[in-house]
Amino acid sequence: DPDGKYEQGVLQASNDYPCPKDGADFVYGTAGFRMKADKLTSVAMTVGILAGLRSRKLHGQTIGVMITASHNPAEDNGVKIVDPQGEMLEQEWEKYATYIANAKDPQEAQNAYMWMIKEVRIDQKKPASVIFARDTRPSGEELVRALKTGLDATGVTSIDYGILTTPQLHYLVKATNTKDTSHPYGEVSEEGYYKKLATAFATAMDNIKPAGAVTVDCANGVGAPKLKEFLKHLPADSINIRVVNDNISDPSVLNNDCGADHVKTQQRAPAGFDGKAYDRWASFDGDADRIVYYFQAEGSIFRLLDGDRIATLAANFLGELVQKSGLADKITMTVVQTAYANGSSTRYIEQSLKLKCECTSTGVKHLHHVAARSDIGVYFEANGHGTVLFSPQTLKRIHTHQPESPAQLEALTTLRALTDLINQTVGDALSDFLLVETILAHKEYTVREWLATYTDMPNKLGKQRVANRADFVTVPDSAERKLARPEGLQERIDEIVAKYKDGRCFVRASGTEDVVRIYGEAGEVFDCENMVREVGGEIERRFGP
Ligand code: G16
């Protein structure tokens, strides 16, 4: 920037989108910045500046910006940054994002910009390229304007992809950056995304009878139009699917009494549920990066098939395919979970599937990194956010392996198709949905057989408002299972938990809502409820707002 054009631009952009006067304390959290949409415009502008810097630092590789508040209510919104291979922003840079976002006035913003150039050693003559998209929230339009202001001010070339699901944007980032390499990820368009999934699904389902009807609740969010669009790319009889909660014209219904987060946390079917006993249902969340399944058993008993269930189903099936392809001695697999994973799922993975299981902190970025260390890494949060990663070496093995029998060829063909069907950049409700549908069809499983693989421990996820959630700090390397602060609270939780048979409970501050979360499981439903209530009561009494 020899003429100081960008520095001037930052000053101007920050003038146009000033930081709120009440000194909002912005933090780049679990899923980027997230809060009430009207507080977020200045932040969106600074994210434009930061995304441009990130691209310049990486020699002009394309960076993504997604505007969404996912499972949160319609009046919230959020901004997150996607790195060149479609992964979450490198952790080191989160603090830079936080730093620039909190600049109080234009001068501070300009200083922060100049400090970054020095600190990260950015050559301003390098090109910068950013692509962005938003979900269906009405506030997205204004945030896009703010974001674009930050991009334009600092000379960043950008493409607006309009309304997309979060995983579609991740796909486009990776597709853009691999376009001219020996391994292009896919065509660089929304259409290319559908084509890639549709082709892989058709191959994986070749000669296989679909597993019967399925209904998908789209949380009245962006997943609805995108799922419908995708279905146009499938042959008519390949899947019997009904799409419900697809009203994107009325923002007030987004994620309201419906969607994956509602179903998982409330452990109850969404609004509009009309399933008969054992009908198969799935729910996406507001930006279609999470999915959970469920059904009603006889007597209207609600049964959830959450992220743990998808992880175990996928690990089991992929393991079988690897074995049948004749690759068992060459490829290993790990399952990555968080502390929210049901204890029974962990035992099932280790004892029945005999696989290695690792536990990380909440947030896809944490799971993704650990999963990326294995040949095949299956990672899912219990809330339905997850995917499967194949290492480059494993992909090569799978694609070059010479089958020695028709049976090996058949398994290998399915395995190869799954490497394309699975969105390896991030958890993707649509891709995960197709993966589950493929597995159920191959295994001829109904929801009943799927559920029967193991029995969940009774569990409950509660939340509690507190005066300051930043006071709740977990012990490093404990995967958030233990609190270091507030002092003495962990000891008190341990005392409470000790009263309940097979009890387990942990507390952590949410990174996406202004609450602390309380997760518990115990041998009996009644005990579990009481334990979580007791811990919640303790927190409310001592640390409540
Ligand atoms: C986001 C993150 C997830 C996380 C969830 C809840 O999901 O991407 O990894 O599990 O928030 O996080 P927390 O408990 O910190 O609030 P989404 O679907 O809202 O983007």
Coordinates of C-alpha atoms and ligand atoms in Angstrom, one line a residue:
D1 CA 0.0 0.0 0.0
P2 CA 2.6 2.6 -1.1
D3 CA 0.2 5.5 -1.1
G4 CA -1.4 4.6 2.2
K5 CA -4.6 4.1 0.3
Y6 CA -5.8 1.1 2.5
E7 CA -4.9 2.9 5.7
Q8 CA -7.0 5.8 4.6
G9 CA -9.7 3.3 3.6
V10 CA -9.8 1.8 7.1
L11 CA -10.3 5.2 8.6
Q12 CA -13.1 5.9 6.2
A13 CA -14.8 2.5 6.6
S14 CA -14.6 2.8 10.4
N15 CA -16.2 6.2 10.1
D16 CA -19.1 4.7 8.1
Y17 CA -19.4 1.8 10.6
P18 CA -18.4 3.1 14.0
C19 CA -18.0 0.7 16.9
P20 CA -21.1 1.0 19.2
K21 CA -20.7 3.7 21.9
D22 CA -21.6 1.4 24.8
G23 CA -18.3 -0.3 24.2
A24 CA -19.4 -3.7 23.2
D25 CA -16.9 -6.3 24.1
F26 CA -16.6 -8.4 21.0
V27 CA -15.0 -11.8 21.1
Y28 CA -14.3 -14.2 18.3
G29 CA -15.8 -17.3 19.9
T30 CA -16.7 -20.9 19.2
A31 CA -18.2 -19.9 15.9
G32 CA -16.9 -16.5 15.1
F33 CA -18.6 -13.3 16.4
R34 CA -22.2 -13.9 17.4
M35 CA -24.8 -11.6 19.1
K36 CA -27.8 -9.4 18.4
A37 CA -27.6 -8.5 14.8
D38 CA -27.9 -4.7 15.3
K39 CA -24.7 -4.7 17.4
L40 CA -22.8 -6.5 14.7
T41 CA -22.4 -4.0 11.8
S42 CA -19.1 -2.5 12.8
V43 CA -17.8 -6.0 13.5
A44 CA -18.8 -7.2 10.0
M45 CA -16.9 -4.3 8.5
T46 CA -13.7 -5.2 10.5
V47 CA -14.1 -8.8 9.5
G48 CA -13.8 -7.6 5.9
I49 CA -10.6 -5.9 6.7
L50 CA -9.2 -8.9 8.6
A51 CA -10.3 -11.5 5.9
G52 CA -8.4 -9.4 3.4
L53 CA -5.3 -9.3 5.5
R54 CA -5.5 -13.1 6.0
S55 CA -5.7 -13.6 2.2
R56 CA -2.8 -11.2 1.6
K57 CA -0.8 -13.1 4.2
L58 CA -1.5 -16.3 2.4
H59 CA -0.4 -14.9 -1.0
G60 CA -3.9 -14.1 -2.3
Q61 CA -5.5 -17.5 -1.5
T62 CA -9.2 -17.1 -1.2
I63 CA -10.7 -16.7 2.3
G64 CA -14.4 -17.1 3.1
V65 CA -16.7 -15.1 5.3
M66 CA -20.1 -16.5 6.4
I67 CA -22.8 -14.4 7.9
T68 CA -25.0 -16.6 10.0
A69 CA -26.1 -17.2 13.6
S70 CA -26.9 -20.8 12.8
H71 CA -29.1 -22.3 15.6
N72 CA -29.6 -18.9 17.4
P73 CA -32.9 -16.9 17.2
A74 CA -33.7 -14.8 14.1
E75 CA -32.7 -11.5 15.8
D76 CA -29.1 -12.7 16.3
N77 CA -26.5 -12.9 13.6
G78 CA -22.9 -13.8 13.3
V79 CA -19.8 -13.5 11.2
K80 CA -17.1 -16.2 10.8
I81 CA -14.0 -16.6 8.7
V82 CA -13.1 -19.7 6.6
D83 CA -9.5 -20.5 5.8
P84 CA -8.3 -21.6 2.4
Q85 CA -8.9 -25.3 2.6
G86 CA -12.4 -24.7 3.9
E87 CA -11.4 -25.1 7.6
M88 CA -12.1 -22.7 10.4
L89 CA -9.9 -19.6 10.8
E90 CA -6.5 -20.5 12.3
Q91 CA -6.7 -20.0 16.1
E92 CA -3.8 -17.6 16.3
W93 CA -5.8 -15.2 14.1
E94 CA -8.9 -15.2 16.3
K95 CA -7.2 -12.8 18.7
Y96 CA -6.4 -10.5 15.8
A97 CA -10.1 -10.6 14.7
T98 CA -11.1 -9.7 18.3
Y99 CA -8.5 -7.0 18.5
I100 CA -9.6 -5.1 15.3
A101 CA -13.3 -5.5 16.1
N102 CA -12.8 -3.8 19.5
A103 CA -11.2 -0.6 18.1
K104 CA -13.3 2.1 19.6
D105 CA -12.9 4.8 17.0
P106 CA -11.6 5.3 13.4
Q107 CA -8.2 6.2 14.6
E108 CA -7.9 3.1 16.8
A109 CA -9.1 1.0 13.9
Q110 CA -6.4 2.5 11.6
N111 CA -3.8 1.9 14.3
A112 CA -4.9 -1.7 14.8
Y113 CA -4.7 -2.2 11.0
M114 CA -1.2 -0.8 10.8
W115 CA -0.1 -2.8 13.9
M116 CA -1.3 -6.0 12.2
I117 CA 0.6 -5.3 9.0
K118 CA 3.8 -5.1 11.1
E119 CA 3.0 -7.8 13.6
V120 CA 2.0 -10.5 11.0
R121 CA 4.4 -9.1 8.4
I122 CA 1.9 -8.5 5.6
D123 CA 3.0 -7.4 2.2
Q124 CA 0.3 -5.0 1.1
K125 CA 1.2 -5.4 -2.5
K126 CA 0.0 -9.0 -2.5
P127 CA -3.4 -9.7 -4.0
A128 CA -6.3 -10.4 -1.6
S129 CA -9.5 -12.4 -2.5
V130 CA -12.5 -13.1 -0.3
I131 CA -15.8 -14.8 -1.1
F132 CA -18.8 -14.5 1.2
A133 CA -22.4 -15.6 1.7
R134 CA -25.2 -15.3 4.3
D135 CA -28.1 -17.3 5.6
T136 CA -31.8 -16.2 5.4
R137 CA -31.8 -13.8 8.3
P138 CA -33.0 -10.3 7.1
S139 CA -30.2 -8.6 9.0
G140 CA -27.8 -10.4 6.7
E141 CA -28.2 -7.7 4.0
E142 CA -27.0 -4.9 6.1
L143 CA -24.1 -7.0 7.4
V144 CA -23.1 -7.8 3.9
R145 CA -23.0 -4.1 3.1
A146 CA -20.7 -3.5 6.1
L147 CA -18.5 -6.4 5.2
K148 CA -18.2 -5.2 1.6
T149 CA -17.2 -1.8 2.9
G150 CA -14.3 -3.3 4.8
L151 CA -13.2 -5.4 1.8
D152 CA -13.5 -2.5 -0.7
A153 CA -11.7 -0.1 1.6
T154 CA -8.6 -2.3 1.6
G155 CA -8.6 -3.3 -2.0
V156 CA -9.8 -6.8 -1.7
T157 CA -11.3 -8.6 -4.7
S158 CA -14.6 -10.2 -3.5
I159 CA -17.5 -12.3 -4.7
D160 CA -20.9 -12.3 -3.1
Y161 CA -22.5 -15.7 -3.3
G162 CA -25.8 -14.5 -1.9
I163 CA -27.7 -16.9 0.3
L164 CA -26.0 -20.3 1.0
T165 CA -25.7 -22.8 3.7
T166 CA -22.5 -22.5 5.8
P167 CA -21.1 -25.7 4.5
Q168 CA -21.7 -24.7 0.9
L169 CA -19.5 -21.6 1.5
H170 CA -16.8 -23.8 3.0
Y171 CA -17.0 -26.0 -0.1
L172 CA -16.7 -23.0 -2.4
V173 CA -13.6 -21.8 -0.6
K174 CA -11.9 -25.1 -0.9
A175 CA -13.0 -25.5 -4.5
T176 CA -11.7 -22.1 -5.4
N177 CA -8.3 -22.7 -3.9
T178 CA -7.9 -26.1 -5.4
K179 CA -9.3 -25.2 -8.9
D180 CA -5.9 -25.3 -10.7
T181 CA -4.3 -28.1 -8.7
S182 CA -4.0 -31.8 -9.4
H183 CA -6.8 -32.4 -6.9
P184 CA -9.6 -30.0 -7.6
Y185 CA -12.2 -30.3 -4.8
G186 CA -15.2 -29.7 -7.2
E187 CA -16.6 -27.2 -9.6
V188 CA -16.6 -23.6 -8.2
S189 CA -20.3 -23.0 -8.1
E190 CA -23.4 -23.8 -6.0
E191 CA -24.4 -26.0 -8.9
G192 CA -21.0 -27.8 -8.8
Y193 CA -21.7 -28.6 -5.1
Y194 CA -25.0 -30.3 -5.9
K195 CA -23.6 -32.2 -8.8
K196 CA -20.7 -33.5 -6.8
L197 CA -23.0 -34.8 -4.0
A198 CA -25.7 -36.1 -6.4
T199 CA -23.1 -38.1 -8.5
A200 CA -21.5 -39.6 -5.3
F201 CA -24.9 -40.5 -3.8
A202 CA -26.0 -42.2 -7.1
T203 CA -22.8 -44.3 -7.1
A204 CA -23.0 -45.1 -3.4
M205 CA -26.6 -46.2 -3.8
D206 CA -26.1 -48.2 -7.1
N207 CA -28.2 -51.3 -6.9
I208 CA -29.2 -50.6 -3.3
K209 CA -32.8 -50.1 -2.3
P210 CA -33.5 -46.8 -0.4
A211 CA -34.4 -47.2 3.2
G212 CA -38.0 -45.9 2.8
A213 CA -39.5 -42.5 3.5
V214 CA -37.8 -39.8 5.4
T215 CA -39.0 -36.3 6.5
V216 CA -36.6 -33.4 7.0
D217 CA -37.3 -30.5 9.2
C218 CA -35.3 -27.5 7.9
A219 CA -35.7 -25.2 10.9
N220 CA -37.4 -22.7 8.5
G221 CA -33.9 -21.8 7.4
V222 CA -31.6 -21.8 4.4
G223 CA -31.4 -25.6 4.4
A224 CA -35.0 -25.7 3.0
P225 CA -34.5 -24.1 -0.4
K226 CA -31.0 -25.7 -0.7
L227 CA -32.2 -29.2 0.0
K228 CA -35.1 -28.7 -2.5
E229 CA -32.6 -27.5 -5.1
F230 CA -30.4 -30.5 -4.5
L231 CA -33.3 -32.9 -4.9
K232 CA -33.7 -31.7 -8.5
H233 CA -30.3 -33.3 -9.2
L234 CA -31.4 -36.7 -8.1
P235 CA -33.3 -39.3 -10.2
A236 CA -37.0 -39.2 -9.1
D237 CA -37.1 -42.6 -7.4
S238 CA -33.7 -42.4 -5.6
I239 CA -35.0 -41.1 -2.3
N240 CA -38.5 -40.7 -0.8
I241 CA -38.2 -37.4 1.0
R242 CA -40.6 -34.8 2.4
V243 CA -39.3 -31.3 3.4
V244 CA -41.1 -29.6 6.3
N245 CA -40.5 -26.3 8.3
D246 CA -39.4 -24.7 5.0
N247 CA -40.9 -21.2 5.6
I248 CA -38.1 -18.8 5.0
S249 CA -40.3 -15.7 4.4
D250 CA -41.2 -15.2 8.0
P251 CA -38.0 -14.7 10.1
S252 CA -39.9 -15.2 13.4
V253 CA -40.2 -18.9 12.8
L254 CA -36.5 -19.6 12.1
N255 CA -35.2 -22.2 14.6
N256 CA -38.4 -21.6 16.6
D257 CA -39.7 -24.8 18.1
C258 CA -37.9 -26.7 15.3
G259 CA -34.5 -27.5 13.9
A260 CA -31.6 -29.7 15.2
D261 CA -30.8 -27.6 18.2
H262 CA -34.3 -27.5 19.5
V263 CA -34.8 -31.3 19.0
K264 CA -31.5 -32.1 20.6
T265 CA -31.7 -29.9 23.7
Q266 CA -35.4 -30.3 24.3
Q267 CA -35.3 -34.0 23.4
R268 CA -38.6 -33.6 21.6
A269 CA -40.0 -33.5 18.1
P270 CA -40.3 -30.2 16.2
A271 CA -43.4 -28.2 15.5
G272 CA -45.3 -29.8 12.7
F273 CA -44.3 -33.3 13.6
D274 CA -46.9 -35.8 12.4
G275 CA -44.8 -39.0 12.3
K276 CA -46.3 -42.4 13.0
A277 CA -44.5 -44.8 15.2
Y278 CA -41.0 -45.6 13.7
D279 CA -41.2 -43.0 10.9
R280 CA -37.8 -41.6 10.2
W281 CA -37.3 -37.9 10.7
A282 CA -34.3 -35.6 10.6
S283 CA -33.7 -31.9 11.5
F284 CA -31.2 -29.5 10.1
D285 CA -30.3 -26.3 12.0
G286 CA -30.6 -22.7 10.8
D287 CA -27.5 -22.7 8.5
A288 CA -27.6 -26.5 7.7
D289 CA -24.4 -27.5 9.3
R290 CA -25.9 -29.8 11.9
I291 CA -28.3 -32.7 11.6
V292 CA -30.0 -35.1 14.1
Y293 CA -32.4 -37.9 13.5
Y294 CA -35.3 -39.1 15.6
F295 CA -38.5 -41.1 15.7
Q296 CA -41.4 -41.9 17.9
A297 CA -41.6 -45.4 19.3
E298 CA -44.9 -47.0 20.3
G299 CA -46.7 -45.0 23.1
S300 CA -45.3 -41.7 21.7
I301 CA -41.9 -42.2 23.3
F302 CA -39.5 -39.9 21.6
R303 CA -36.2 -41.4 20.5
L304 CA -33.2 -39.3 19.5
L305 CA -30.5 -40.4 17.1
D306 CA -28.0 -37.6 17.6
G307 CA -24.4 -36.8 16.5
D308 CA -23.0 -39.6 18.6
R309 CA -25.3 -42.0 16.7
I310 CA -24.3 -40.7 13.4
A311 CA -20.6 -41.0 14.3
T312 CA -21.0 -44.6 15.5
L313 CA -23.0 -45.5 12.5
A314 CA -20.5 -43.9 10.1
A315 CA -17.5 -45.4 11.9
N316 CA -19.0 -48.8 11.9
F317 CA -19.9 -48.7 8.2
L318 CA -16.6 -47.2 7.0
G319 CA -14.7 -49.8 9.1
E320 CA -16.7 -52.5 7.3
L321 CA -16.0 -51.0 3.9
V322 CA -12.3 -50.7 4.6
Q323 CA -12.2 -54.3 5.7
K324 CA -14.2 -55.6 2.8
S325 CA -12.0 -53.6 0.3
G326 CA -8.9 -55.5 1.6
L327 CA -7.4 -52.3 3.2
A328 CA -7.8 -53.2 6.9
D329 CA -4.1 -53.5 7.6
K330 CA -3.4 -50.2 5.8
I331 CA -6.0 -47.8 7.2
T332 CA -6.7 -46.9 10.8
M333 CA -9.7 -44.9 12.1
T334 CA -10.3 -42.6 15.1
V335 CA -13.5 -41.2 16.4
V336 CA -13.4 -37.7 17.9
Q337 CA -16.0 -36.5 20.4
T338 CA -16.5 -33.8 23.0
A339 CA -17.5 -34.0 26.6
Y340 CA -21.1 -33.8 25.5
A341 CA -20.8 -37.3 23.9
N342 CA -23.0 -39.8 25.7
G343 CA -20.9 -42.1 27.8
S344 CA -22.6 -45.1 26.2
S345 CA -21.4 -44.0 22.8
T346 CA -17.8 -43.7 23.9
R347 CA -18.0 -47.2 25.5
Y348 CA -19.5 -48.6 22.3
I349 CA -16.8 -47.1 20.1
E350 CA -14.0 -48.4 22.3
Q351 CA -15.4 -51.7 23.4
S352 CA -17.6 -52.9 20.5
L353 CA -16.1 -51.1 17.5
K354 CA -12.7 -51.4 19.1
L355 CA -11.7 -48.0 17.8
K356 CA -9.6 -45.2 19.3
C357 CA -11.8 -42.4 20.7
E358 CA -10.5 -38.9 21.5
C359 CA -12.2 -36.1 23.4
T360 CA -11.7 -32.4 22.6
S361 CA -13.2 -29.0 23.6
T362 CA -16.4 -27.9 22.0
G363 CA -16.2 -26.3 18.6
V364 CA -15.6 -28.0 15.2
K365 CA -12.2 -26.4 14.9
H366 CA -11.0 -28.5 17.9
L367 CA -12.5 -31.8 16.7
H368 CA -11.4 -31.2 13.1
H369 CA -7.7 -30.8 14.0
V370 CA -7.6 -34.0 16.0
A371 CA -9.5 -35.9 13.4
A372 CA -7.1 -34.7 10.7
R373 CA -4.3 -36.6 12.4
S374 CA -5.7 -40.1 11.6
D375 CA -6.1 -42.0 8.3
I376 CA -9.8 -41.7 8.7
G377 CA -11.1 -39.3 11.4
V378 CA -14.8 -39.4 12.2
Y379 CA -15.7 -36.4 14.3
F380 CA -19.1 -35.4 15.6
E381 CA -20.4 -33.2 18.3
A382 CA -23.5 -34.8 20.1
N383 CA -25.5 -31.8 18.7
G384 CA -25.1 -33.2 15.2
H385 CA -22.2 -31.1 13.9
G386 CA -19.6 -33.2 12.3
T387 CA -18.0 -35.0 9.3
V388 CA -15.4 -37.5 8.3
L389 CA -11.9 -36.7 7.2
F390 CA -9.7 -38.9 5.0
S391 CA -6.0 -38.0 5.0
P392 CA -4.4 -37.3 1.6
Q393 CA -2.4 -40.5 1.9
T394 CA -5.6 -42.5 2.7
L395 CA -7.5 -40.9 -0.2
K396 CA -4.6 -42.0 -2.5
R397 CA -4.7 -45.5 -1.1
I398 CA -8.4 -45.8 -1.6
H399 CA -8.2 -44.6 -5.1
T400 CA -5.2 -46.6 -6.2
H401 CA -5.9 -49.9 -4.4
Q402 CA -6.4 -52.9 -6.8
P403 CA -9.3 -55.0 -5.7
E404 CA -8.7 -58.8 -5.8
S405 CA -12.3 -59.9 -6.0
P406 CA -15.7 -58.6 -7.2
A407 CA -16.7 -58.2 -3.5
Q408 CA -13.6 -56.1 -2.9
L409 CA -14.4 -54.0 -5.9
E410 CA -18.0 -53.4 -4.7
A411 CA -16.9 -52.3 -1.3
L412 CA -14.2 -50.1 -2.8
T413 CA -16.5 -48.4 -5.2
T414 CA -18.9 -47.5 -2.3
L415 CA -15.9 -46.3 -0.2
R416 CA -14.6 -44.1 -3.1
A417 CA -18.1 -42.6 -3.6
L418 CA -18.3 -41.8 0.2
T419 CA -15.1 -39.8 0.0
D420 CA -16.9 -37.5 -2.4
L421 CA -20.2 -37.6 -0.7
I422 CA -18.8 -36.5 2.6
N423 CA -18.1 -32.7 2.8
Q424 CA -14.6 -32.9 4.3
T425 CA -14.3 -29.2 4.9
V426 CA -16.8 -29.0 7.8
G427 CA -20.0 -30.6 9.2
D428 CA -22.7 -30.4 6.5
A429 CA -26.3 -31.4 7.2
L430 CA -27.1 -32.2 3.6
S431 CA -24.0 -34.3 3.1
D432 CA -24.3 -36.0 6.4
F433 CA -28.0 -36.7 5.6
L434 CA -27.0 -38.4 2.4
L435 CA -24.3 -40.4 4.2
V436 CA -26.8 -41.6 6.8
E437 CA -29.4 -42.5 4.2
T438 CA -26.7 -44.4 2.3
I439 CA -25.7 -46.4 5.3
L440 CA -29.2 -47.2 6.4
A441 CA -30.0 -48.5 2.9
H442 CA -26.8 -50.6 2.7
K443 CA -27.3 -52.1 6.2
E444 CA -31.1 -52.4 5.7
Y445 CA -31.5 -50.6 9.0
T446 CA -34.7 -49.0 10.2
V447 CA -34.5 -46.4 13.0
R448 CA -35.2 -49.3 15.4
E449 CA -32.1 -51.3 14.4
W450 CA -30.0 -48.1 14.4
L451 CA -31.1 -47.3 17.9
A452 CA -30.5 -50.8 19.1
T453 CA -26.7 -50.6 18.6
Y454 CA -26.3 -49.3 22.2
T455 CA -28.5 -47.8 24.9
D456 CA -27.9 -44.1 25.8
M457 CA -27.3 -43.0 29.3
P458 CA -30.1 -40.7 30.5
N459 CA -28.8 -37.2 29.9
K460 CA -29.8 -33.6 30.2
L461 CA -28.4 -30.3 28.8
G462 CA -29.4 -27.3 30.8
K463 CA -28.3 -23.7 30.6
Q464 CA -28.2 -20.9 33.2
R465 CA -27.8 -17.1 32.8
V466 CA -25.0 -15.7 35.0
A467 CA -23.7 -12.2 35.8
N468 CA -20.5 -12.9 33.8
R469 CA -20.0 -16.0 31.9
A470 CA -16.3 -15.1 31.3
D471 CA -15.8 -16.0 35.0
F472 CA -16.3 -19.7 34.1
V473 CA -12.9 -21.0 33.0
T474 CA -12.2 -24.7 32.4
V475 CA -9.0 -26.5 33.2
P476 CA -6.6 -26.5 30.2
D477 CA -6.4 -29.9 28.5
S478 CA -9.5 -31.2 30.4
A479 CA -11.6 -31.0 27.2
E480 CA -13.8 -28.7 29.3
R481 CA -14.8 -31.4 31.8
K482 CA -13.5 -29.5 34.8
L483 CA -13.7 -25.9 35.9
A484 CA -10.7 -24.0 37.2
R485 CA -12.8 -21.0 38.1
P486 CA -14.9 -19.7 39.9
E487 CA -12.9 -21.0 42.7
G488 CA -14.4 -23.8 44.7
L489 CA -17.3 -24.4 42.2
Q490 CA -15.8 -27.6 40.7
E491 CA -15.5 -29.1 44.2
R492 CA -19.1 -28.3 44.9
I493 CA -20.2 -29.9 41.6
D494 CA -18.2 -33.0 42.4
E495 CA -20.0 -33.3 45.8
I496 CA -23.4 -33.1 44.1
V497 CA -22.4 -35.6 41.4
A498 CA -21.2 -38.1 43.9
K499 CA -24.7 -38.5 45.3
Y500 CA -26.0 -39.9 42.0
K501 CA -25.3 -43.4 40.7
D502 CA -23.1 -43.3 37.5
G503 CA -23.4 -39.5 37.5
R504 CA -21.3 -37.2 35.4
C505 CA -21.7 -33.5 35.0
F506 CA -19.7 -30.6 33.7
V507 CA -20.2 -26.8 33.3
R508 CA -18.8 -24.5 30.7
A509 CA -19.4 -21.1 29.3
S510 CA -21.2 -21.1 25.9
G511 CA -19.3 -19.5 23.0
T512 CA -22.4 -18.6 21.1
E513 CA -25.0 -17.6 23.8
D514 CA -24.8 -15.5 26.9
V515 CA -25.2 -18.5 29.3
V516 CA -23.3 -21.3 30.9
R517 CA -24.2 -24.8 29.9
I518 CA -24.7 -27.6 32.3
Y519 CA -24.5 -31.2 30.9
G520 CA -25.2 -34.2 33.0
E521 CA -25.8 -37.9 32.7
A522 CA -26.7 -40.6 35.2
G523 CA -27.9 -44.1 35.5
E524 CA -31.5 -43.1 36.0
V525 CA -33.6 -40.3 34.3
F526 CA -34.8 -39.0 37.6
D527 CA -31.3 -38.8 39.1
C528 CA -30.0 -37.1 36.0
E529 CA -32.8 -34.4 36.1
N530 CA -32.2 -33.8 39.8
M531 CA -28.4 -33.6 39.5
V532 CA -28.5 -31.0 36.6
R533 CA -31.2 -29.0 38.5
E534 CA -29.1 -29.0 41.6
V535 CA -25.9 -27.9 39.9
G536 CA -28.0 -25.2 38.0
G537 CA -29.5 -24.0 41.3
E538 CA -26.1 -23.7 42.9
I539 CA -24.8 -21.6 40.0
E540 CA -27.9 -19.4 39.9
R541 CA -27.7 -18.8 43.6
R542 CA -24.0 -17.9 43.7
F543 CA -23.3 -16.4 40.2
G544 CA -26.8 -15.5 38.8
P545 CA -27.4 -12.2 37.0
Ligands
G16_1 C1 -21.7 -23.7 17.1 C2 -20.4 -24.4 16.9 C3 -20.5 -25.8 17.5 C4 -20.9 -25.7 19.0 C5 -22.2 -24.9 19.1 C6 -22.5 -24.6 20.6 O1 -22.7 -24.3 16.4 O2 -20.1 -24.4 15.6 O3 -19.3 -26.4 17.4 O4 -21.2 -27.0 19.5 O5 -22.1 -23.6 18.5 O6 -21.4 -24.0 21.1 P1 -21.5 -23.3 22.6 O7 -21.9 -24.4 23.5 O8 -20.1 -22.8 22.8 O9 -22.5 -22.2 22.5 P2 -23.7 -23.6 15.4 O10 -24.4 -24.6 14.7 O11 -24.5 -22.7 16.2 O12 -22.7 -22.8 14.5

